[in-house]
Amino acid sequence: MENYLGMLPPMGWNSWNTFTWDINETLIREVADLFVKEGYRDAGYNYIVIDDCWSLKERDKNGALVPDPNKFPSGMKALSDYIHERGMKFGMYSCAGTHTCAGHPASFEHEFDDAALFASWGVDYLKYDYCYKPNKVEGDLLYKRMSMALKNCGRDILFSACNWGADNVYQWIRSSGAHMYRSTGDIQDNWDSIKALALSQLGKECYTGSFCHNDMDMLVVGMYGGSNNDFIKAGIGGCTATEYTTHFALWCLMGSPLMIGCDIRKATPETKALLQNKDLIAINQDLECRGAYRITPQPQWNADEENFILAKQLTNGDLAIGFFNMGEGKRELSLMFWDMGLPYSSDYALSLYDCIEHKELGLFTERFAPVVEPHGCVVVRAKLVRKNA
Ligand code: GLA
């Protein structure tokens, strides 16, 4: 089946987490080259996105946005051509308010002209932020307006809304026309941030789906404290390899877009293997895009917020199941299959495949109870099979 614009959670790379203001065309070209050479493009990551700080601080005399000539001397059209020639797509950034969050001119009351300009540059994706929005103007109207401008600019441009889960966005974002929307505040490169963002999404599985995906923010996988920005670094900054694995597994199961945020030129083999984990990506990119639901591990008296199971119904009848230990001690997380609707009397068992270790675990009836390391996870793909086949 054809992948229509925004049908599945978008995948790609975004400049913000590592580089913030310090971006230029050489960097973007290097990332594009590496995406091809190192297999990221073929793993599904096809949007290369420039975030904030790409323009001059003033529009030109005709009111047009101007790329900073020191950062992008060849211009945006040349850069988008470069990315397109390598079989990928080009993303840019603006904001619904008068200024971007870093204080550059933004698209408030310039929506239709800016959309036309982006289209003329060959832009395929627009991230649209929420800073400097006039207080008395409703946010939903501004996203509807930009969506209308993009859908009529003569080019397919994926619309990535970014209002951080504010102003009851869940109620109006799908009808606004956006293909994805930030459902969280900004991520930081540390465990507390990953944990807080993930916990904030539990119970919101009804707000994600095809053509309008909940965006839990760009990935910090593999950054290891490498941001040039103190907020993103969050003090010392960085996570362990286990924590990055749990982060990636959560974003995959929860259907978030997968936008890489690390300096891909410095990625370790472990980072690359995690970002290109085919089994986890397949869960994220499942055709039906169903939200994952939470199951409380048994026994219930031992339950707390920090330990949970997520189950996602997949198109072919399999289930993706993640066991997450967000707490500080090793823990057995016990899943009774009837908590997913499967009765013992059904004559079915589950054949489990470990999506992180990439191995078959065998046939399980009634329950599966992995022991999970602190800040760790186990993710399996479960197939229903006859017990006595
Ligand atoms: C906001 C967004 C971030 C990033 C910055 C850029 O904070 O949420 O993702 O785009 O603005 O200034």
Tab-separated table of C-alpha atoms and ligand atoms in Angstrom:
chain	number	residue	atom	x	y	z
A	1	MET	CA	0.000	0.000	0.000
A	2	GLU	CA	1.189	3.489	-0.806
A	3	ASN	CA	2.476	5.556	2.122
A	4	TYR	CA	0.483	8.756	1.772
A	5	LEU	CA	1.855	11.984	3.229
A	6	GLY	CA	1.874	11.659	7.014
A	7	MET	CA	0.141	8.287	7.098
A	8	LEU	CA	2.877	6.683	9.237
A	9	PRO	CA	4.975	8.339	11.961
A	10	PRO	CA	7.641	10.359	10.101
A	11	MET	CA	11.290	9.370	10.543
A	12	GLY	CA	14.364	11.507	10.020
A	13	TRP	CA	16.931	13.803	11.625
A	14	ASN	CA	16.553	17.269	13.159
A	15	SER	CA	19.351	19.737	13.864
A	16	TRP	CA	18.081	21.161	17.172
A	17	ASN	CA	19.032	18.735	19.952
A	18	THR	CA	22.750	18.772	19.258
A	19	PHE	CA	23.468	21.947	17.292
A	20	THR	CA	20.699	24.481	18.158
A	21	TRP	CA	21.900	27.803	16.620
A	22	ASP	CA	25.171	26.387	15.234
A	23	ILE	CA	23.930	25.056	11.875
A	24	ASN	CA	25.174	25.424	8.315
A	25	GLU	CA	24.885	23.805	4.908
A	26	THR	CA	28.097	21.773	5.245
A	27	LEU	CA	26.729	20.053	8.338
A	28	ILE	CA	23.398	19.316	6.670
A	29	ARG	CA	25.128	17.893	3.596
A	30	GLU	CA	27.347	15.696	5.759
A	31	VAL	CA	24.308	14.347	7.565
A	32	ALA	CA	22.587	13.629	4.231
A	33	ASP	CA	25.666	11.811	2.910
A	34	LEU	CA	25.961	9.729	6.080
A	35	PHE	CA	22.289	8.853	6.020
A	36	VAL	CA	22.857	7.163	2.685
A	37	LYS	CA	26.270	5.661	3.444
A	38	GLU	CA	25.475	4.343	6.926
A	39	GLY	CA	22.077	2.882	6.086
A	40	TYR	CA	19.822	5.330	7.961
A	41	ARG	CA	17.910	6.232	4.811
A	42	ASP	CA	17.315	2.606	3.956
A	43	ALA	CA	16.188	1.931	7.540
A	44	GLY	CA	13.392	4.479	6.926
A	45	TYR	CA	14.847	7.818	8.097
A	46	ASN	CA	14.111	10.059	5.140
A	47	TYR	CA	13.459	13.599	6.413
A	48	ILE	CA	16.471	15.872	7.039
A	49	VAL	CA	15.109	18.837	9.009
A	50	ILE	CA	16.697	22.211	9.784
A	51	ASP	CA	15.246	23.625	13.005
A	52	ASP	CA	15.369	27.196	14.356
A	53	CYS	CA	18.121	29.780	13.632
A	54	TRP	CA	18.411	29.328	9.856
A	55	SER	CA	17.279	32.849	8.865
A	56	LEU	CA	18.413	36.421	9.264
A	57	LYS	CA	16.820	38.387	12.116
A	58	GLU	CA	14.752	40.523	9.689
A	59	ARG	CA	12.611	39.810	6.643
A	60	ASP	CA	13.695	41.502	3.384
A	61	LYS	CA	12.005	44.616	1.995
A	62	ASN	CA	9.369	42.471	0.279
A	63	GLY	CA	8.553	40.735	3.508
A	64	ALA	CA	10.270	37.447	2.621
A	65	LEU	CA	12.252	35.296	5.048
A	66	VAL	CA	15.980	35.288	4.218
A	67	PRO	CA	18.310	32.355	4.898
A	68	ASP	CA	21.419	33.469	6.803
A	69	PRO	CA	24.045	33.792	4.009
A	70	ASN	CA	26.872	32.931	6.389
A	71	LYS	CA	25.245	29.635	7.330
A	72	PHE	CA	23.629	28.786	3.992
A	73	PRO	CA	25.636	30.610	1.272
A	74	SER	CA	24.271	28.360	-1.508
A	75	GLY	CA	20.657	28.999	-0.493
A	76	MET	CA	17.877	26.639	0.491
A	77	LYS	CA	16.944	25.460	-3.000
A	78	ALA	CA	20.478	24.140	-3.573
A	79	LEU	CA	20.370	22.359	-0.221
A	80	SER	CA	17.004	20.778	-0.892
A	81	ASP	CA	18.244	19.644	-4.325
A	82	TYR	CA	21.245	18.039	-2.630
A	83	ILE	CA	18.995	16.112	-0.243
A	84	HIS	CA	16.499	15.130	-2.960
A	85	GLU	CA	19.306	13.837	-5.194
A	86	ARG	CA	20.152	11.431	-2.390
A	87	GLY	CA	16.610	10.091	-2.233
A	88	MET	CA	15.526	11.938	0.885
A	89	LYS	CA	13.262	14.821	1.864
A	90	PHE	CA	13.973	18.287	3.161
A	91	GLY	CA	12.405	19.857	6.263
A	92	MET	CA	12.431	23.388	7.629
A	93	TYR	CA	11.107	25.265	10.628
A	94	SER	CA	8.920	28.259	11.388
A	95	CYS	CA	6.522	29.310	14.106
A	96	ALA	CA	2.866	30.289	14.525
A	97	GLY	CA	3.822	33.439	16.442
A	98	THR	CA	5.554	36.627	15.350
A	99	HIS	CA	8.988	35.186	16.207
A	100	THR	CA	10.534	31.756	16.527
A	101	CYS	CA	11.518	30.576	19.978
A	102	ALA	CA	15.092	31.749	19.321
A	103	GLY	CA	13.854	35.177	18.192
A	104	HIS	CA	13.957	34.944	14.396
A	105	PRO	CA	11.079	36.213	12.259
A	106	ALA	CA	8.160	33.754	12.113
A	107	SER	CA	5.016	33.202	10.089
A	108	PHE	CA	2.198	34.954	12.003
A	109	GLU	CA	0.189	36.780	9.307
A	110	HIS	CA	2.721	35.694	6.674
A	111	GLU	CA	1.405	32.138	6.443
A	112	PHE	CA	0.437	31.970	2.771
A	113	ASP	CA	3.539	33.799	1.513
A	114	ASP	CA	5.868	31.732	3.668
A	115	ALA	CA	4.247	28.475	2.537
A	116	ALA	CA	4.746	29.533	-1.096
A	117	LEU	CA	8.393	30.413	-0.392
A	118	PHE	CA	9.004	27.037	1.299
A	119	ALA	CA	7.396	25.291	-1.681
A	120	SER	CA	9.656	27.211	-4.099
A	121	TRP	CA	12.677	25.938	-2.152
A	122	GLY	CA	11.485	22.330	-2.458
A	123	VAL	CA	10.610	21.947	1.222
A	124	ASP	CA	8.793	18.678	2.100
A	125	TYR	CA	8.216	19.103	5.856
A	126	LEU	CA	7.505	22.094	8.072
A	127	LYS	CA	7.920	22.076	11.840
A	128	TYR	CA	5.731	24.833	13.238
A	129	ASP	CA	6.408	26.129	16.744
A	130	TYR	CA	4.301	28.127	19.226
A	131	CYS	CA	6.449	30.925	20.699
A	132	TYR	CA	5.429	34.615	20.531
A	133	LYS	CA	1.831	33.790	19.701
A	134	PRO	CA	-0.376	36.799	20.452
A	135	ASN	CA	-2.221	35.840	23.648
A	136	LYS	CA	-5.674	36.708	22.361
A	137	VAL	CA	-5.370	34.708	19.160
A	138	GLU	CA	-6.473	31.074	19.460
A	139	GLY	CA	-3.741	28.572	18.651
A	140	ASP	CA	-6.038	26.193	16.822
A	141	LEU	CA	-6.872	28.908	14.295
A	142	LEU	CA	-3.191	29.512	13.546
A	143	TYR	CA	-2.541	25.815	12.937
A	144	LYS	CA	-5.652	25.582	10.748
A	145	ARG	CA	-4.430	28.592	8.802
A	146	MET	CA	-0.933	27.247	8.161
A	147	SER	CA	-2.344	23.840	7.313
A	148	MET	CA	-4.592	25.454	4.713
A	149	ALA	CA	-1.637	27.406	3.314
A	150	LEU	CA	0.536	24.277	3.070
A	151	LYS	CA	-2.164	22.102	1.536
A	152	ASN	CA	-2.647	24.731	-1.181
A	153	CYS	CA	0.952	25.734	-1.897
A	154	GLY	CA	1.347	23.343	-4.835
A	155	ARG	CA	3.686	20.924	-3.055
A	156	ASP	CA	3.229	18.044	-0.607
A	157	ILE	CA	4.541	19.443	2.675
A	158	LEU	CA	4.195	17.414	5.839
A	159	PHE	CA	2.901	19.623	8.662
A	160	SER	CA	4.592	19.068	12.026
A	161	ALA	CA	2.828	21.110	14.720
A	162	CYS	CA	4.805	21.940	17.853
A	163	ASN	CA	2.757	23.497	20.657
A	164	TRP	CA	4.144	21.250	23.415
A	165	GLY	CA	0.782	19.687	24.381
A	166	ALA	CA	-0.555	23.120	25.417
A	167	ASP	CA	-4.031	24.658	25.065
A	168	ASN	CA	-5.875	21.354	24.972
A	169	VAL	CA	-4.213	20.500	21.660
A	170	TYR	CA	-5.535	16.915	21.794
A	171	GLN	CA	-9.054	18.200	21.181
A	172	TRP	CA	-8.368	20.136	17.989
A	173	ILE	CA	-5.108	19.126	16.358
A	174	ARG	CA	-6.375	16.277	14.172
A	175	SER	CA	-9.110	18.432	12.666
A	176	SER	CA	-6.617	21.279	12.070
A	177	GLY	CA	-4.894	19.244	9.342
A	178	ALA	CA	-1.484	18.695	11.041
A	179	HIS	CA	0.211	15.328	10.378
A	180	MET	CA	1.951	15.184	13.732
A	181	TYR	CA	1.863	17.287	16.860
A	182	ARG	CA	4.122	17.709	19.862
A	183	SER	CA	2.325	16.220	22.823
A	184	THR	CA	5.107	17.019	25.301
A	185	GLY	CA	7.429	19.820	26.366
A	186	ASP	CA	11.033	19.852	25.185
A	187	ILE	CA	13.130	16.758	25.778
A	188	GLN	CA	16.425	16.885	27.660
A	189	ASP	CA	19.344	14.505	27.335
A	190	ASN	CA	18.843	12.757	30.662
A	191	TRP	CA	16.847	9.920	32.175
A	192	ASP	CA	14.471	12.079	34.252
A	193	SER	CA	13.277	13.855	31.133
A	194	ILE	CA	12.722	10.639	29.154
A	195	LYS	CA	10.821	9.152	32.081
A	196	ALA	CA	8.661	12.252	32.615
A	197	LEU	CA	7.760	12.515	28.915
A	198	ALA	CA	6.845	8.826	28.703
A	199	LEU	CA	4.723	8.865	31.882
A	200	SER	CA	2.909	11.982	30.642
A	201	GLN	CA	1.682	10.043	27.593
A	202	LEU	CA	0.171	7.089	29.445
A	203	GLY	CA	-3.572	6.999	28.986
A	204	LYS	CA	-3.422	9.218	25.902
A	205	GLU	CA	-3.331	6.374	23.363
A	206	CYS	CA	-6.648	7.496	21.871
A	207	TYR	CA	-5.004	10.726	20.650
A	208	THR	CA	-2.619	9.199	18.152
A	209	GLY	CA	-3.201	7.507	14.829
A	210	SER	CA	-2.660	7.597	11.077
A	211	PHE	CA	-2.126	11.066	9.600
A	212	CYS	CA	-1.904	12.785	13.020
A	213	HIS	CA	0.764	11.278	15.264
A	214	ASN	CA	1.580	12.247	18.840
A	215	ASP	CA	5.144	13.560	18.783
A	216	MET	CA	7.048	12.951	22.018
A	217	ASP	CA	9.928	15.151	20.710
A	218	MET	CA	13.154	14.420	18.902
A	219	LEU	CA	15.252	11.504	20.097
A	220	VAL	CA	18.220	12.045	22.385
A	221	VAL	CA	19.513	8.517	21.613
A	222	GLY	CA	23.297	8.538	21.281
A	223	MET	CA	23.833	12.159	22.344
A	224	TYR	CA	25.797	11.277	25.503
A	225	GLY	CA	25.749	14.910	26.642
A	226	GLY	CA	26.778	16.214	23.203
A	227	SER	CA	24.414	19.204	22.927
A	228	ASN	CA	25.745	22.763	22.708
A	229	ASN	CA	22.727	23.885	24.732
A	230	ASP	CA	22.623	23.901	28.541
A	231	PHE	CA	18.898	23.208	28.772
A	232	ILE	CA	19.122	20.124	26.536
A	233	LYS	CA	22.262	18.941	28.345
A	234	ALA	CA	20.389	19.268	31.644
A	235	GLY	CA	23.437	19.636	33.872
A	236	ILE	CA	25.939	16.923	33.108
A	237	GLY	CA	23.697	15.493	30.401
A	238	GLY	CA	23.643	12.106	28.792
A	239	CYS	CA	22.144	8.700	29.486
A	240	THR	CA	23.416	5.144	29.683
A	241	ALA	CA	23.100	2.765	26.732
A	242	THR	CA	20.298	0.964	28.617
A	243	GLU	CA	18.405	4.231	29.081
A	244	TYR	CA	18.735	5.165	25.404
A	245	THR	CA	17.395	1.706	24.480
A	246	THR	CA	14.379	2.173	26.758
A	247	HIS	CA	13.834	5.676	25.316
A	248	PHE	CA	13.868	4.369	21.736
A	249	ALA	CA	11.595	1.418	22.589
A	250	LEU	CA	9.072	3.739	24.274
A	251	TRP	CA	8.968	6.124	21.312
A	252	CYS	CA	8.549	3.148	18.950
A	253	LEU	CA	5.720	1.552	20.911
A	254	MET	CA	3.942	4.828	21.595
A	255	GLY	CA	3.855	5.654	17.873
A	256	SER	CA	5.958	8.810	18.086
A	257	PRO	CA	7.719	10.154	15.002
A	258	LEU	CA	11.378	9.061	15.129
A	259	MET	CA	13.512	12.136	14.538
A	260	ILE	CA	17.164	11.485	15.379
A	261	GLY	CA	18.759	14.319	17.368
A	262	CYS	CA	22.351	13.188	17.890
A	263	ASP	CA	25.431	14.117	15.873
A	264	ILE	CA	25.175	11.192	13.514
A	265	ARG	CA	28.799	11.716	12.427
A	266	LYS	CA	29.922	10.634	15.906
A	267	ALA	CA	27.402	7.837	16.522
A	268	THR	CA	28.880	4.693	18.094
A	269	PRO	CA	28.154	1.269	16.554
A	270	GLU	CA	25.707	0.630	19.448
A	271	THR	CA	23.840	3.872	18.726
A	272	LYS	CA	23.626	3.041	15.049
A	273	ALA	CA	22.398	-0.504	15.757
A	274	LEU	CA	19.720	0.801	18.114
A	275	LEU	CA	18.489	3.512	15.735
A	276	GLN	CA	18.374	0.963	12.941
A	277	ASN	CA	16.726	-1.825	14.954
A	278	LYS	CA	14.367	-3.233	12.318
A	279	ASP	CA	12.099	-5.022	14.789
A	280	LEU	CA	11.449	-1.894	16.869
A	281	ILE	CA	11.030	0.290	13.768
A	282	ALA	CA	8.487	-2.203	12.370
A	283	ILE	CA	6.387	-1.747	15.522
A	284	ASN	CA	6.535	2.038	15.113
A	285	GLN	CA	5.737	1.927	11.413
A	286	ASP	CA	2.888	-0.581	11.635
A	287	LEU	CA	0.262	0.266	9.022
A	288	GLU	CA	-2.737	0.679	11.324
A	289	CYS	CA	-0.897	3.042	13.747
A	290	ARG	CA	-2.884	1.959	16.796
A	291	GLY	CA	-2.053	3.553	20.142
A	292	ALA	CA	-0.406	1.270	22.704
A	293	TYR	CA	-2.425	0.648	25.873
A	294	ARG	CA	-1.107	0.314	29.362
A	295	ILE	CA	-1.375	-2.886	31.385
A	296	THR	CA	-0.571	-2.937	35.083
A	297	PRO	CA	1.797	-5.812	35.918
A	298	GLN	CA	0.426	-8.489	38.232
A	299	PRO	CA	0.011	-8.859	41.127
A	300	GLN	CA	-1.910	-5.579	41.341
A	301	TRP	CA	-0.959	-4.879	44.981
A	302	ASN	CA	2.649	-4.561	43.862
A	303	ALA	CA	1.843	-2.022	41.127
A	304	ASP	CA	3.219	1.481	40.927
A	305	GLU	CA	3.485	4.177	38.306
A	306	GLU	CA	7.095	3.371	37.485
A	307	ASN	CA	6.510	-0.133	36.198
A	308	PHE	CA	4.195	-0.726	33.314
A	309	ILE	CA	3.515	-2.855	30.286
A	310	LEU	CA	2.474	-1.424	26.922
A	311	ALA	CA	0.629	-3.511	24.341
A	312	LYS	CA	0.101	-2.449	20.753
A	313	GLN	CA	-2.210	-4.312	18.416
A	314	LEU	CA	-0.477	-4.766	15.042
A	315	THR	CA	-2.034	-5.031	11.605
A	316	ASN	CA	-1.273	-8.749	11.064
A	317	GLY	CA	-2.748	-9.841	14.396
A	318	ASP	CA	0.547	-9.885	16.311
A	319	LEU	CA	0.948	-7.816	19.452
A	320	ALA	CA	3.959	-5.697	20.333
A	321	ILE	CA	4.469	-5.827	24.089
A	322	GLY	CA	6.932	-3.704	26.064
A	323	PHE	CA	7.864	-4.269	29.725
A	324	PHE	CA	9.232	-1.045	31.195
A	325	ASN	CA	11.026	-0.694	34.507
A	326	MET	CA	11.401	3.043	35.042
A	327	GLY	CA	12.320	2.557	38.706
A	328	GLU	CA	15.577	2.029	40.589
A	329	GLY	CA	15.508	-1.703	41.418
A	330	LYS	CA	15.516	-4.869	39.347
A	331	ARG	CA	11.938	-6.031	38.948
A	332	GLU	CA	9.884	-8.915	37.600
A	333	LEU	CA	7.064	-7.577	35.443
A	334	SER	CA	4.366	-10.178	35.105
A	335	LEU	CA	1.895	-10.055	32.234
A	336	MET	CA	-1.179	-12.268	32.458
A	337	PHE	CA	-2.381	-12.840	28.915
A	338	TRP	CA	-6.001	-12.442	29.921
A	339	ASP	CA	-5.157	-8.768	30.605
A	340	MET	CA	-4.886	-8.472	26.791
A	341	GLY	CA	-8.114	-10.407	26.315
A	342	LEU	CA	-6.659	-13.888	25.745
A	343	PRO	CA	-8.373	-16.532	27.937
A	344	TYR	CA	-6.495	-19.650	28.990
A	345	SER	CA	-9.390	-21.690	27.645
A	346	SER	CA	-8.915	-20.306	24.122
A	347	ASP	CA	-6.485	-23.015	23.024
A	348	TYR	CA	-4.042	-20.301	21.930
A	349	ALA	CA	-0.574	-19.625	23.273
A	350	LEU	CA	1.785	-16.779	22.442
A	351	SER	CA	4.992	-17.349	20.543
A	352	LEU	CA	7.358	-14.580	21.655
A	353	TYR	CA	10.225	-12.954	19.775
A	354	ASP	CA	12.616	-10.576	21.584
A	355	CYS	CA	12.923	-7.377	19.519
A	356	ILE	CA	16.057	-6.112	21.286
A	357	GLU	CA	18.019	-9.355	21.581
A	358	HIS	CA	16.636	-10.496	18.190
A	359	LYS	CA	15.834	-14.041	19.248
A	360	GLU	CA	12.876	-16.388	19.602
A	361	LEU	CA	11.888	-16.945	23.233
A	362	GLY	CA	9.485	-19.834	22.626
A	363	LEU	CA	5.859	-20.590	23.419
A	364	PHE	CA	4.121	-19.150	26.502
A	365	THR	CA	0.696	-19.947	27.874
A	366	GLU	CA	-1.143	-17.782	30.356
A	367	ARG	CA	1.708	-15.472	31.356
A	368	PHE	CA	5.149	-14.033	30.618
A	369	ALA	CA	7.186	-12.433	33.376
A	370	PRO	CA	10.614	-11.086	32.418
A	371	VAL	CA	12.956	-9.707	35.067
A	372	VAL	CA	13.797	-6.191	33.927
A	373	GLU	CA	16.845	-4.131	34.881
A	374	PRO	CA	16.354	-0.652	36.427
A	375	HIS	CA	15.691	1.928	33.659
A	376	GLY	CA	15.501	-1.029	31.276
A	377	CYS	CA	12.937	-2.761	29.144
A	378	VAL	CA	12.052	-5.967	27.351
A	379	VAL	CA	10.131	-5.725	24.086
A	380	VAL	CA	8.576	-8.763	22.428
A	381	ARG	CA	6.497	-9.396	19.354
A	382	ALA	CA	3.790	-11.939	20.188
A	383	LYS	CA	2.117	-14.243	17.697
A	384	LEU	CA	-0.987	-16.277	18.505
A	385	VAL	CA	-0.458	-19.972	17.813
A	386	ARG	CA	-2.444	-23.131	18.655
A	387	LYS	CA	-1.165	-24.679	21.882
A	388	ASN	CA	-1.137	-28.180	20.470
A	389	ALA	CA	-0.252	-27.488	16.870
B	1	GLA	C1	10.980	25.063	20.940
B	1	GLA	C2	10.704	23.655	20.378
B	1	GLA	C3	12.022	22.943	20.153
B	1	GLA	C4	12.912	23.747	19.212
B	1	GLA	C5	13.106	25.160	19.742
B	1	GLA	C6	13.784	26.067	18.741
B	1	GLA	O1	11.503	25.008	22.224
B	1	GLA	O2	9.863	22.934	21.231
B	1	GLA	O3	11.792	21.641	19.637
B	1	GLA	O4	12.322	23.783	17.937
B	1	GLA	O5	11.865	25.774	20.076
B	1	GLA	O6	13.981	27.361	19.222
